[in-house]
PDB file of C-alpha atoms and ligand atoms in Angstrom:
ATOM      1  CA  UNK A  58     -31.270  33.286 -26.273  1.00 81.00           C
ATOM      2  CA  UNK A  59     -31.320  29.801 -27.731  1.00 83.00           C
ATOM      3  CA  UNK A  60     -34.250  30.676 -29.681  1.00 85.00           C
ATOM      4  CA  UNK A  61     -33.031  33.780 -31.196  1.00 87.00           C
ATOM      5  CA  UNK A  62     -30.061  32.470 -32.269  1.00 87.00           C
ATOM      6  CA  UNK A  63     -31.442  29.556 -33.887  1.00 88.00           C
ATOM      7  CA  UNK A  64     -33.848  32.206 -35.772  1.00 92.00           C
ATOM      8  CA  UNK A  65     -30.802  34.141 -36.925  1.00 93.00           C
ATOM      9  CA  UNK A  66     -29.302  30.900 -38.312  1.00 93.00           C
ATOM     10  CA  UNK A  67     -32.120  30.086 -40.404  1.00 95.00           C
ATOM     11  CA  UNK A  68     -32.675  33.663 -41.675  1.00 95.00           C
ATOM     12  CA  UNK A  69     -28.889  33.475 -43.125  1.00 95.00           C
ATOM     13  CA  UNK A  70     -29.289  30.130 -44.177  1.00 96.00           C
ATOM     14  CA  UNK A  71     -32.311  31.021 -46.406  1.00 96.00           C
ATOM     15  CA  UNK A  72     -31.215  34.497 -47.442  1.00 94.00           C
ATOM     16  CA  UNK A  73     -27.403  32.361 -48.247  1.00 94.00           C
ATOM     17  CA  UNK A  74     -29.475  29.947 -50.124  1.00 96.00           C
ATOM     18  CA  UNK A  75     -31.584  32.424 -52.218  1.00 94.00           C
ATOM     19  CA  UNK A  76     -28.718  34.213 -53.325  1.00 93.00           C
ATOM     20  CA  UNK A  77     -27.008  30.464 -54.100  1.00 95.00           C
ATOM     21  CA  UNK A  78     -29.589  29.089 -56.492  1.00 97.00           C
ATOM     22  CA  UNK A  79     -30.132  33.132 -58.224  1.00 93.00           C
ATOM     23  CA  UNK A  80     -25.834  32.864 -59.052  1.00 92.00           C
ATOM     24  CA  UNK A  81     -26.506  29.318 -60.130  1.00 96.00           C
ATOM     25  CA  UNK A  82     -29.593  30.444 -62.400  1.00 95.00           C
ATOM     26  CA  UNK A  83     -28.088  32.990 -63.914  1.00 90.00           C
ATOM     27  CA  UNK A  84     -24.770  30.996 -64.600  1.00 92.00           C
ATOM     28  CA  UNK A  85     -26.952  28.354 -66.313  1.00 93.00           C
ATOM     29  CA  UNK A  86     -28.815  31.135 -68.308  1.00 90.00           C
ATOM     30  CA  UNK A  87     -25.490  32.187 -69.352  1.00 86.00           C
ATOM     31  CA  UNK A  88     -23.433  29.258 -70.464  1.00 89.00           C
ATOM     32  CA  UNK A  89     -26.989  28.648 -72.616  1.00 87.00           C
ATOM     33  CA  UNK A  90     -26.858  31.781 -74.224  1.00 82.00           C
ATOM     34  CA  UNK A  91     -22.810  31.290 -74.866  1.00 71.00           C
ATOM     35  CA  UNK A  92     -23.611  28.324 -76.361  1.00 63.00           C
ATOM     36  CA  UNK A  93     -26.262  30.051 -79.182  1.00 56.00           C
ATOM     37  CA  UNK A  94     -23.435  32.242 -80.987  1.00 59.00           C
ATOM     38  CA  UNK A  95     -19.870  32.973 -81.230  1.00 60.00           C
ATOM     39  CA  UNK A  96     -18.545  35.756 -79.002  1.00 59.00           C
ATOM     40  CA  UNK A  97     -19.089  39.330 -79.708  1.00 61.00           C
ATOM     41  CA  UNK A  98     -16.626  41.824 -78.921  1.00 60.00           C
ATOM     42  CA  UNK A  99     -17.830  45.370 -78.402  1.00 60.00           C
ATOM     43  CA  UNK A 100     -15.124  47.890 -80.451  1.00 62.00           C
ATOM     44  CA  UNK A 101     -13.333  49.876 -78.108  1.00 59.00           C
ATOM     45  CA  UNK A 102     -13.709  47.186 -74.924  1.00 57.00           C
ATOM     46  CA  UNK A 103     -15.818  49.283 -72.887  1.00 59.00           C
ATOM     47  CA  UNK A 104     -18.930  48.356 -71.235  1.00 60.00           C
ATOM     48  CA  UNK A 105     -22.367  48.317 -72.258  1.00 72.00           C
ATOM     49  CA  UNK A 106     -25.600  49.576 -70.479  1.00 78.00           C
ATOM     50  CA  UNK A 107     -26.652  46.127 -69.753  1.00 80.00           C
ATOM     51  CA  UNK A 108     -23.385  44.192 -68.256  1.00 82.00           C
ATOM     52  CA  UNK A 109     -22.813  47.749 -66.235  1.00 86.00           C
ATOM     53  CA  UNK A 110     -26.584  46.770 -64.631  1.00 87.00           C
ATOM     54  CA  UNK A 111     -25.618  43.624 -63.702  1.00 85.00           C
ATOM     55  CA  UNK A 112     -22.360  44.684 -62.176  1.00 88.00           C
ATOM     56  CA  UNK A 113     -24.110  47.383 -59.632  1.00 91.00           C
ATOM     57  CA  UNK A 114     -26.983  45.351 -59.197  1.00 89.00           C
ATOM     58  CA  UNK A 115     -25.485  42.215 -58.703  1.00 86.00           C
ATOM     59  CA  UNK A 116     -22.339  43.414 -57.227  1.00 88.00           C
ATOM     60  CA  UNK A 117     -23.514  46.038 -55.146  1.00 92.00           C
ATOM     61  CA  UNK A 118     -26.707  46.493 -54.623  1.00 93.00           C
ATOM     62  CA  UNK A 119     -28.092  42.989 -53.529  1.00 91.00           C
ATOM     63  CA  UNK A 120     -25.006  42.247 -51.574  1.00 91.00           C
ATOM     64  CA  UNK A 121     -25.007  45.443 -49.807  1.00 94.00           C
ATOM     65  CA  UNK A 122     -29.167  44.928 -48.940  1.00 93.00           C
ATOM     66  CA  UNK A 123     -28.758  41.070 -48.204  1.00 93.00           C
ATOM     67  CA  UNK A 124     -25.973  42.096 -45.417  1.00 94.00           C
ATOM     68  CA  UNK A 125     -27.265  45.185 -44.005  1.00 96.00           C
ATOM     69  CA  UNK A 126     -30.660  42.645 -43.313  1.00 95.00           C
ATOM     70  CA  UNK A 127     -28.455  40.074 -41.632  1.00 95.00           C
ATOM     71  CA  UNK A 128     -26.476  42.979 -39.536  1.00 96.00           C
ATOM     72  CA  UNK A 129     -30.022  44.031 -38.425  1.00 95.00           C
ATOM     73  CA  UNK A 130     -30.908  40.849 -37.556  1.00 94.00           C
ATOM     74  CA  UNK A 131     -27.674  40.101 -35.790  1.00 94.00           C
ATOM     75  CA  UNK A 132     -28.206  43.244 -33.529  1.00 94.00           C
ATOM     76  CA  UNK A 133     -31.293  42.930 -32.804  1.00 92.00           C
ATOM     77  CA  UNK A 134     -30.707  38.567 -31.782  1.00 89.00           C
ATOM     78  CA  UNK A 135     -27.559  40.054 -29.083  1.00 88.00           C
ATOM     79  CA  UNK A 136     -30.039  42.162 -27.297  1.00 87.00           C
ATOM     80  CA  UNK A 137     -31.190  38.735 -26.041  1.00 82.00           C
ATOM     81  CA  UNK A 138     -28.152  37.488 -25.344  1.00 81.00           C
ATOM     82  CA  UNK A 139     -28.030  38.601 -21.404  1.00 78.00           C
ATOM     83  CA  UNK A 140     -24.936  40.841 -20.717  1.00 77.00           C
ATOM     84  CA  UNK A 141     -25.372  40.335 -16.522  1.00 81.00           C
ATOM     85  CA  UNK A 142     -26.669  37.631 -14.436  1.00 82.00           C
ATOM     86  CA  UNK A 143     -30.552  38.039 -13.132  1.00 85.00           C
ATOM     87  CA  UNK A 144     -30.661  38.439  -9.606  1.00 85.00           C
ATOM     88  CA  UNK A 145     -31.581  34.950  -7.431  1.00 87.00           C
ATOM     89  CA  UNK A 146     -29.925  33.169 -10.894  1.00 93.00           C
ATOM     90  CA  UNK A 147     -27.836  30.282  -9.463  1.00 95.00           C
ATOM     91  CA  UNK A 148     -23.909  30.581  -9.711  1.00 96.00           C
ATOM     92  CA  UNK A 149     -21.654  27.671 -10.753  1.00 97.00           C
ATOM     93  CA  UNK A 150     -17.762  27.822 -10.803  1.00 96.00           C
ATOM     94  CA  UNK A 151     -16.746  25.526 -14.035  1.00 96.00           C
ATOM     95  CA  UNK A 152     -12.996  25.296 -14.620  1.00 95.00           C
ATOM     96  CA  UNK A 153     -11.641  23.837 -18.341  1.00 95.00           C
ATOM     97  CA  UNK A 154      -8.764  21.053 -17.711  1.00 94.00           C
ATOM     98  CA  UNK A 155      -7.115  19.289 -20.266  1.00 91.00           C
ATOM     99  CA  UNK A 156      -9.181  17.206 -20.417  1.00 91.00           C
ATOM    100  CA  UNK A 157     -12.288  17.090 -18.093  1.00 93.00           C
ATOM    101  CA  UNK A 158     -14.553  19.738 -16.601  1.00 95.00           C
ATOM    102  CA  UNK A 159     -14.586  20.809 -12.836  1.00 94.00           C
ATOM    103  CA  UNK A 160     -18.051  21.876 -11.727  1.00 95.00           C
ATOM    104  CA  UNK A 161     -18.317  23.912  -8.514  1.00 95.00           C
ATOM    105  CA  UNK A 162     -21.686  25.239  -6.983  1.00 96.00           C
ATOM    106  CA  UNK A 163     -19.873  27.834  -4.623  1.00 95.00           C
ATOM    107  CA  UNK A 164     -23.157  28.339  -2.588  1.00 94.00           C
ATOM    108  CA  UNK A 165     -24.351  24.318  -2.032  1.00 94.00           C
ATOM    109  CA  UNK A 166     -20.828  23.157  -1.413  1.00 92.00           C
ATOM    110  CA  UNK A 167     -21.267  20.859  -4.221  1.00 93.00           C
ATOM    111  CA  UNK A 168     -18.229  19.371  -6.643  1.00 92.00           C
ATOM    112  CA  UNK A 169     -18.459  17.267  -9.177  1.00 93.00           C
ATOM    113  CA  UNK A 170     -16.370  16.382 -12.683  1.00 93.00           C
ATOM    114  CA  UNK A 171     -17.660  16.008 -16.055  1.00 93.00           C
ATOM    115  CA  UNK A 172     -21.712  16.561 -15.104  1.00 95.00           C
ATOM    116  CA  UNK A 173     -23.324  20.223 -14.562  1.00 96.00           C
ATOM    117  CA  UNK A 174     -27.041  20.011 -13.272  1.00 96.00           C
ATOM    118  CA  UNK A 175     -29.067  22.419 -13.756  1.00 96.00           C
ATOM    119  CA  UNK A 176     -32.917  23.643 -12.404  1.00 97.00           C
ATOM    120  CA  UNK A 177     -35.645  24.227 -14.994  1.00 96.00           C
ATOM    121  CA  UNK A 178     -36.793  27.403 -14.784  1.00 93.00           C
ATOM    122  CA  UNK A 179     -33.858  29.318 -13.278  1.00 93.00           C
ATOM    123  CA  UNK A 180     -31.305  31.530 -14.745  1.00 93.00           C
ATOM    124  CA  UNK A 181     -27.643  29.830 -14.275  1.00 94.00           C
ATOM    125  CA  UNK A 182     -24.741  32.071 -14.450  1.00 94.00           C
ATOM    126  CA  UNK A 183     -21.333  29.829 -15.255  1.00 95.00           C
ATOM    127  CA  UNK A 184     -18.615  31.235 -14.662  1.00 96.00           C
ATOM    128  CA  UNK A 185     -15.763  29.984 -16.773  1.00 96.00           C
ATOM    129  CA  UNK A 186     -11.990  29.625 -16.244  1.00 96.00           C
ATOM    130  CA  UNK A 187      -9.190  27.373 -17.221  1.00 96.00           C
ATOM    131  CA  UNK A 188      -6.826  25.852 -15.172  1.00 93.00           C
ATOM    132  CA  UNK A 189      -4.617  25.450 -18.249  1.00 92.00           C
ATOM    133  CA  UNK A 190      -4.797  26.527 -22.034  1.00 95.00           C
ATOM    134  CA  UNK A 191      -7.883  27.783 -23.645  1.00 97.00           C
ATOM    135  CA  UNK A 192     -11.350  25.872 -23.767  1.00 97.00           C
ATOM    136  CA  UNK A 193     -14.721  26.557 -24.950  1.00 97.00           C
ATOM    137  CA  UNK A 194     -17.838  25.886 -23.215  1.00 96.00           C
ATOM    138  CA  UNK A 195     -20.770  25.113 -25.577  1.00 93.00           C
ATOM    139  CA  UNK A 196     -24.095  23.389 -24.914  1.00 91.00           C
ATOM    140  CA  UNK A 197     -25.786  23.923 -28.390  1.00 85.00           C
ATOM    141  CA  UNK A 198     -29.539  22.989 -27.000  1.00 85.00           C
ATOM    142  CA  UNK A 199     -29.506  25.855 -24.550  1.00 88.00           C
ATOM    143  CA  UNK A 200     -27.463  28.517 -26.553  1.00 80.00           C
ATOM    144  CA  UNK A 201     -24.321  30.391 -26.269  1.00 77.00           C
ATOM    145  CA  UNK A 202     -20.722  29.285 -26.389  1.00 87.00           C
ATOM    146  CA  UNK A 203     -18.025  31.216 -24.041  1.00 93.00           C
ATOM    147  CA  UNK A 204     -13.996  30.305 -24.198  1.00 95.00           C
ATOM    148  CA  UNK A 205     -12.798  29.379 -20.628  1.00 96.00           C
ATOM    149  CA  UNK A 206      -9.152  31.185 -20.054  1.00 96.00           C
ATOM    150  CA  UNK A 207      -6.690  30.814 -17.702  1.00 95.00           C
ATOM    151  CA  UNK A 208      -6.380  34.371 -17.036  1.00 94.00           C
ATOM    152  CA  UNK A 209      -9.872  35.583 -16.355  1.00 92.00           C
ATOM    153  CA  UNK A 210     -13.703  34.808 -15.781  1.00 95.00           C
ATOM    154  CA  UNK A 211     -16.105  34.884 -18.131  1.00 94.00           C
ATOM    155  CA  UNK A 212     -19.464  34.402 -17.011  1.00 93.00           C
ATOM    156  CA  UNK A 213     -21.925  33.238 -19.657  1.00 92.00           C
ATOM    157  CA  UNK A 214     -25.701  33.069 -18.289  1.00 91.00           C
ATOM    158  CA  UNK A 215     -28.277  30.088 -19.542  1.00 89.00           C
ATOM    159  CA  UNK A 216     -31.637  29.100 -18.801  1.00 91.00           C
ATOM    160  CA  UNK A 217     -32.935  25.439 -18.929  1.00 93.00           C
ATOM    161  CA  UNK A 218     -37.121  25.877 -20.023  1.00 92.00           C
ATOM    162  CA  UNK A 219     -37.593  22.270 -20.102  1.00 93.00           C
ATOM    163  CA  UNK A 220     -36.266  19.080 -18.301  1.00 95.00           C
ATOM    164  CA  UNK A 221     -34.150  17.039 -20.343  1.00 95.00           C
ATOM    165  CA  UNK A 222     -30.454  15.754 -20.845  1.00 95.00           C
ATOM    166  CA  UNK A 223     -27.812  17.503 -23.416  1.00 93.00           C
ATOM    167  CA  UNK A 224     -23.958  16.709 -24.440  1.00 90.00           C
ATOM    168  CA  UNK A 225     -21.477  19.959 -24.415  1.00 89.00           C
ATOM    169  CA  UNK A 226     -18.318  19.842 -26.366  1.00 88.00           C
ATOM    170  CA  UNK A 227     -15.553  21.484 -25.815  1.00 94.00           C
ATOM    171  CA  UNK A 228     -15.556  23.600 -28.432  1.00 94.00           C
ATOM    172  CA  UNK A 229     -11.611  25.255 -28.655  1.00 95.00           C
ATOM    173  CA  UNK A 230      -8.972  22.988 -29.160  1.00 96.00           C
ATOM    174  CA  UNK A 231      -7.030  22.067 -26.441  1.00 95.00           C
ATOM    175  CA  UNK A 232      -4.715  18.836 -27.454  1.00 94.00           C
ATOM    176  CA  UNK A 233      -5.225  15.275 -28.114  1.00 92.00           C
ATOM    177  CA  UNK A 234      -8.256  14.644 -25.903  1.00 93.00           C
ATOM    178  CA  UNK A 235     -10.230  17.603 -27.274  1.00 94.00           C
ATOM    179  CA  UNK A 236     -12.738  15.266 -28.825  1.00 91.00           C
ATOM    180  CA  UNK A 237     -13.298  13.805 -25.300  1.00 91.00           C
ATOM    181  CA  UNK A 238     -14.087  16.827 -23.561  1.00 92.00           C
ATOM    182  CA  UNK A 239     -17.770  16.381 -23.024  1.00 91.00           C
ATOM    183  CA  UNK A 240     -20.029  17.334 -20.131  1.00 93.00           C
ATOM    184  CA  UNK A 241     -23.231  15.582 -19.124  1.00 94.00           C
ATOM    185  CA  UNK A 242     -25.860  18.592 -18.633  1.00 95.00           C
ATOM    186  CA  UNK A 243     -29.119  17.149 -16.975  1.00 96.00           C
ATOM    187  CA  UNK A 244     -31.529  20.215 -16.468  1.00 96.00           C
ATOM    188  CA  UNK A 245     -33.814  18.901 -13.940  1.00 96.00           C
ATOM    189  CA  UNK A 246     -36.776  20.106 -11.805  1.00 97.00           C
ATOM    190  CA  UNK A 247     -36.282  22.224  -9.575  1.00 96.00           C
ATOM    191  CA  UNK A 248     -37.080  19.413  -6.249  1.00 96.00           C
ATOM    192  CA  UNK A 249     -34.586  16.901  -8.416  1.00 96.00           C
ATOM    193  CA  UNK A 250     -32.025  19.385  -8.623  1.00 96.00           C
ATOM    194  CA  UNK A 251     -31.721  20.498  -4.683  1.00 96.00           C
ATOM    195  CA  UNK A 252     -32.039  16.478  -3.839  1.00 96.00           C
ATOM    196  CA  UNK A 253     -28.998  16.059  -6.147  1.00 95.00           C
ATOM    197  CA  UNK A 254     -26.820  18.774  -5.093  1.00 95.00           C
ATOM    198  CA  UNK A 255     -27.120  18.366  -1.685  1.00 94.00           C
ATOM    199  CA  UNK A 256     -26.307  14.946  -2.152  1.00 93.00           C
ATOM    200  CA  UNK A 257     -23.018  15.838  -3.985  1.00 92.00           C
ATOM    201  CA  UNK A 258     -22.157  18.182  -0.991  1.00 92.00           C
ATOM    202  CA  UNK A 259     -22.493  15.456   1.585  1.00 91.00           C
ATOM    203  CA  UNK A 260     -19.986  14.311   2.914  1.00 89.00           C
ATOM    204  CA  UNK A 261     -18.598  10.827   1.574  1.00 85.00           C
ATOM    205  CA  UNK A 262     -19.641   7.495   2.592  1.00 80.00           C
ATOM    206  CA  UNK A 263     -18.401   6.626   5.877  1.00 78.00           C
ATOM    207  CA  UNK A 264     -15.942   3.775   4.827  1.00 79.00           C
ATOM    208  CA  UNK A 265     -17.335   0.292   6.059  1.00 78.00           C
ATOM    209  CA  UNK A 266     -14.798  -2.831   6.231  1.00 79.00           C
ATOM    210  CA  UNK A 267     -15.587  -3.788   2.802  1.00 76.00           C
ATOM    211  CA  UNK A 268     -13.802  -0.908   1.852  1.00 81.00           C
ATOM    212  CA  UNK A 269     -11.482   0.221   4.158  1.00 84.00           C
ATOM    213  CA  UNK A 270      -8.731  -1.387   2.690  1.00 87.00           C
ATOM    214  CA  UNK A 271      -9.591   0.697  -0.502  1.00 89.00           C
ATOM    215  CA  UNK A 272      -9.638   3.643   1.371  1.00 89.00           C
ATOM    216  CA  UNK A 273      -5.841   2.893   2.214  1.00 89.00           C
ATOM    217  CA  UNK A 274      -4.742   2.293  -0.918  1.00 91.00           C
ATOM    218  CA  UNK A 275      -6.159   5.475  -1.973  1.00 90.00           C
ATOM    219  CA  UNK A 276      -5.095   7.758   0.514  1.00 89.00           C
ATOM    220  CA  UNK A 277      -2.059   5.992  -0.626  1.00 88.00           C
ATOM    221  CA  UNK A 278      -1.780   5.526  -4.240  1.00 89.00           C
ATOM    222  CA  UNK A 279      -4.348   8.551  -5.421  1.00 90.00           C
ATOM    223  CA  UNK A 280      -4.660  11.286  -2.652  1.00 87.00           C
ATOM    224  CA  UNK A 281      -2.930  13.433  -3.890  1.00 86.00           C
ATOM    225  CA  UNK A 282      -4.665  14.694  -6.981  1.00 89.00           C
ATOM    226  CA  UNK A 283      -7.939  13.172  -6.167  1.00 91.00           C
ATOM    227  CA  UNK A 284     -10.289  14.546  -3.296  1.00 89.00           C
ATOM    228  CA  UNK A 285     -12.352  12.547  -1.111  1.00 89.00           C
ATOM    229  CA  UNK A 286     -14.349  15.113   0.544  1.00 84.00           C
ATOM    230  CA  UNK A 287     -13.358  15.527   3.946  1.00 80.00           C
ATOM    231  CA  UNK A 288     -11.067  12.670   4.477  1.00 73.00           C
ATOM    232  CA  UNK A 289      -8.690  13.791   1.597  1.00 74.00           C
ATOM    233  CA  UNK A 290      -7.936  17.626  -0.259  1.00 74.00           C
ATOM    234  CA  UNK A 291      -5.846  17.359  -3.693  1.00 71.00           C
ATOM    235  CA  UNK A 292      -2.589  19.592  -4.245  1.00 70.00           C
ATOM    236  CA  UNK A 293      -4.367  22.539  -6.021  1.00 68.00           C
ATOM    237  CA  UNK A 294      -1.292  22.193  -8.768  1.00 66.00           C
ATOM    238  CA  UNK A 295      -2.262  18.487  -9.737  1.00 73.00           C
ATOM    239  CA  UNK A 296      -6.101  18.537  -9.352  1.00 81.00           C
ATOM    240  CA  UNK A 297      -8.068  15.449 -10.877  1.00 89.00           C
ATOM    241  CA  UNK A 298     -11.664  15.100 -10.726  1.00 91.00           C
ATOM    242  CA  UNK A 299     -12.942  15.050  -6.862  1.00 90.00           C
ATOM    243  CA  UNK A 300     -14.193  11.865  -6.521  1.00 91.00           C
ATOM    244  CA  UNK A 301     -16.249  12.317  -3.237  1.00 91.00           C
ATOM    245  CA  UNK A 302     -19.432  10.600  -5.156  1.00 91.00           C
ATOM    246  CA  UNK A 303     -17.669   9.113  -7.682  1.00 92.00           C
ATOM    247  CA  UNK A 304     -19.870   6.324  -8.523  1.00 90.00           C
ATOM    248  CA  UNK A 305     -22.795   8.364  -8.635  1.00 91.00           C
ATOM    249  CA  UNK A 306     -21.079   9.457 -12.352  1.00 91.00           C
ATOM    250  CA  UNK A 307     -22.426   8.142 -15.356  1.00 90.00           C
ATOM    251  CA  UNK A 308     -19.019   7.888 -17.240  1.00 90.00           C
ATOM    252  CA  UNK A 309     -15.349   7.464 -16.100  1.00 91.00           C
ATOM    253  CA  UNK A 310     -13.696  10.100 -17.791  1.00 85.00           C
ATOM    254  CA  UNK A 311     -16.235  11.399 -19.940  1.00 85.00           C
ATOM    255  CA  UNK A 312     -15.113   8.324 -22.412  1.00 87.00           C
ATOM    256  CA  UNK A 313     -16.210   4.810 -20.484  1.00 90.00           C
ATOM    257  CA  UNK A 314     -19.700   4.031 -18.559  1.00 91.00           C
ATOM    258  CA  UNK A 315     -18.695   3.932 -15.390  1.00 92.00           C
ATOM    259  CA  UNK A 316     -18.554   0.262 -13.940  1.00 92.00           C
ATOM    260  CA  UNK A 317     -15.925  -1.682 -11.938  1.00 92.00           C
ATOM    261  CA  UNK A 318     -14.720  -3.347 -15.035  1.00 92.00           C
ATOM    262  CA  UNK A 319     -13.735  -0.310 -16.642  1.00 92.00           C
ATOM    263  CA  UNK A 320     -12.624   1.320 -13.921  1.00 93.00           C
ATOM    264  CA  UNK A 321     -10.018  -1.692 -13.034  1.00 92.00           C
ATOM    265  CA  UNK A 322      -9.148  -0.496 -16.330  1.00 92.00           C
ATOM    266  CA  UNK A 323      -9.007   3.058 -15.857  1.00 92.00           C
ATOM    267  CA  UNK A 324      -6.672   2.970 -13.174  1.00 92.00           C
ATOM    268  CA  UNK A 325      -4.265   0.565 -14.288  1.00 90.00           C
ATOM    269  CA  UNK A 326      -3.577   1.953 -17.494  1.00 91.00           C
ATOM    270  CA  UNK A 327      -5.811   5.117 -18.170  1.00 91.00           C
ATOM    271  CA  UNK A 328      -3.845   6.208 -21.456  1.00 91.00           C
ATOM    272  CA  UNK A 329      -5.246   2.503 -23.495  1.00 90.00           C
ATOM    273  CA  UNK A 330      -8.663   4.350 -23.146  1.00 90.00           C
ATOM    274  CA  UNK A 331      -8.002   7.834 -23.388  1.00 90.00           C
ATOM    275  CA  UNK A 332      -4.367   8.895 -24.616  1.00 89.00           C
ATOM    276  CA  UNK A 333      -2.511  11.909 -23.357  1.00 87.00           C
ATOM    277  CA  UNK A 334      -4.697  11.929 -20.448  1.00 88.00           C
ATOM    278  CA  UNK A 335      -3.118  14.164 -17.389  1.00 87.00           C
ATOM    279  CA  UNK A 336      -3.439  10.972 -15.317  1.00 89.00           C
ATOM    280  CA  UNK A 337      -0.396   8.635 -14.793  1.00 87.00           C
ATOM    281  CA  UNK A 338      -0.831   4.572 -14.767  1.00 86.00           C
ATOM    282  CA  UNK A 339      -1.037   3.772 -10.983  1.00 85.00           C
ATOM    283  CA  UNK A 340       0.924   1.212 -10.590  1.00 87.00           C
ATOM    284  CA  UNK A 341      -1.120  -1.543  -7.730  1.00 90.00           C
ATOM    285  CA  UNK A 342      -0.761  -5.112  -7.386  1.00 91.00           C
ATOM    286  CA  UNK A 343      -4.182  -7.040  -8.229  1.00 90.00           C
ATOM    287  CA  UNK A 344      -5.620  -7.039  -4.789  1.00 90.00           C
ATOM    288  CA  UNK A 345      -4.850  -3.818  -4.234  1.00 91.00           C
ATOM    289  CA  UNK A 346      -6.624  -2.752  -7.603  1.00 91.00           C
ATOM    290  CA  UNK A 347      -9.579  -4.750  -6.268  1.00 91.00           C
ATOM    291  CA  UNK A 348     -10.117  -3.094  -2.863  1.00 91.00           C
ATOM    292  CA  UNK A 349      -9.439   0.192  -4.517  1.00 92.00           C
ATOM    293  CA  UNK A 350     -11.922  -0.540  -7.511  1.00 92.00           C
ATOM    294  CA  UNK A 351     -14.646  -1.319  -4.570  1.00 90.00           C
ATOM    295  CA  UNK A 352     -14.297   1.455  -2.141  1.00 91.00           C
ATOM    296  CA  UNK A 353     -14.225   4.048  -5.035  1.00 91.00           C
ATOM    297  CA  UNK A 354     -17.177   2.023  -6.427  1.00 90.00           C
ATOM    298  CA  UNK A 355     -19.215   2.497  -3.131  1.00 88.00           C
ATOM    299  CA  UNK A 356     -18.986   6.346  -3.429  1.00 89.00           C
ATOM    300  CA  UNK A 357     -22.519   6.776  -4.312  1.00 85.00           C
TER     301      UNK A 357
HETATM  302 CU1  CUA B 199     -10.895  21.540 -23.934  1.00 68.55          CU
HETATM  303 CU2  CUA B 199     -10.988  21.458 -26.292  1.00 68.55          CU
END
């Protein structure tokens, strides 16, 4: 699907920029010929064989075949854009927010913000949603781009053919952190894939004394938008990211590389890095910020 549409783009790109440099010839043709003589009016103002050619030909005609070439084209590049998922394809619940995205694999009992994995080799069918206003979900390397709405599913299907890592972009703006919106795809081997996702539907870490102080001051101070997978289950009205294997995450908020450092940061005052974020300051005394920073830090 990727493919095809890429074709299409180039096809209307070259036909666009053959018809650019023709109207750019024959405008430099004609301020020449302006220039040789002084203007001739022809008695009675009406047209002559020659300017009545151009006007079909130019107007008309080549207009009329250039589009009817790219409608053909456009027709025949949506018969590979797959209407219904393949059976066996693998099904993944992602949900917009303003501003992160929640990925769900329904049948793993996976969860995991901001990163969608994916097998080489297998169909995916996403379905989209929003939990709020509109978003767009849009990975340009593997083709198509579906809005996510808060009334409805729409489920666009994809296909990985080689391993590698690409950004997505929210691609329908949604308020200040649109920019921000990104998802981490990694399409992965098939063996990589199943290790990771049944990793993300383990259980988390059973909390050890280095961090069972943290674990208190979450259950505490975070709780209750933030999931810990089993020990805690966010209100469904003020869901963050689940953070069962948080520090298996690249980034903290799609925005900082995830370390303690920036994470101290995060939490105390999350708006410095990323403004109009959902999430309030959490308000913890330094030791407290500590043992929290280190328990979250050992979700691996
Ligand atoms: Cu979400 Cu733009």
């Amino acid at each position: 699907m990727a493919r095809s549409a890429a074709a299409l783009w180039w096809l209307m790109a070259a036909l666009g920029g053959l018809v650019f440099v023709l109207v750019v010839a024959l405008l430099v043709a004609g301020l020449r010929r302006g220039r040789a003589g002084p203007v001739r009016v022809e008695p009675g103002g009406s047209e002559t064989g020659s300017s009545r050619r151009w006007l079909v030909g130019g107007g008309v005609l080549l207009p009329s075949v250039v589009l009817v070439v790219v409608l053909g084209a456009t027709v025949a590049a949506m018969r590979d854009v797959p209407v219904q998922a393949p059976d066996g394809a693998l099904v993944v619940e992602v949900t917009g927010h303003q501003y992160w995205w929640e990925i769900r694999y329904p049948a793993e009992g996976a969860v995991v913000a901001n990163e969608l994995h994916l097998p080489v080799g297998r169909p995916v069918a996403l379905r989209l949603r929003s939990a709020d206003v509109i978003h767009s979900f849009w990975v340009p390397a593997l083709g198509g781009k579906m809005d996510a709405l808060p009334d409805g599913v729409n489920t666009l299907v994809l296909q990985a053919d080689e391993a590698g890592e690409h950004t997505s972009e929210c691609a329908e703006f949604c308020g200040v952190q649109h920019t921000n919106m990104s998802l981490l795809v990694v399409a992965e081997e098939p063996d990589a894939f199943r290790a990771w996702v049944a990793a993300q539907a383990a259980p988390a870490a059973p909390v050890n004394s280095t961090g069972a102080a943290g674990a208190d001051v979450f259950a505490r101070a975070c709780s209750r938008c933030h999931a810990v997978r089993p020990a805690t289950e966010a209100e469904p009205a003020e869901r963050g990211p689940d953070l069962t294997h948080f520090a298996s995450r690249r980034t903290i908020g799609a925005i900082a590389e995830n370390e303690p450092e920036a994470l101290r940061r995060w939490i105390s005052d999350p708006h410095a890095m990323k403004t109009g974020v959902l999430m309030p300051a959490v308000e913890l005394d330094p030791h407290e910020l500590d043992t929290v920073v280190t328990y979250l830090e050992g979700l691996r």
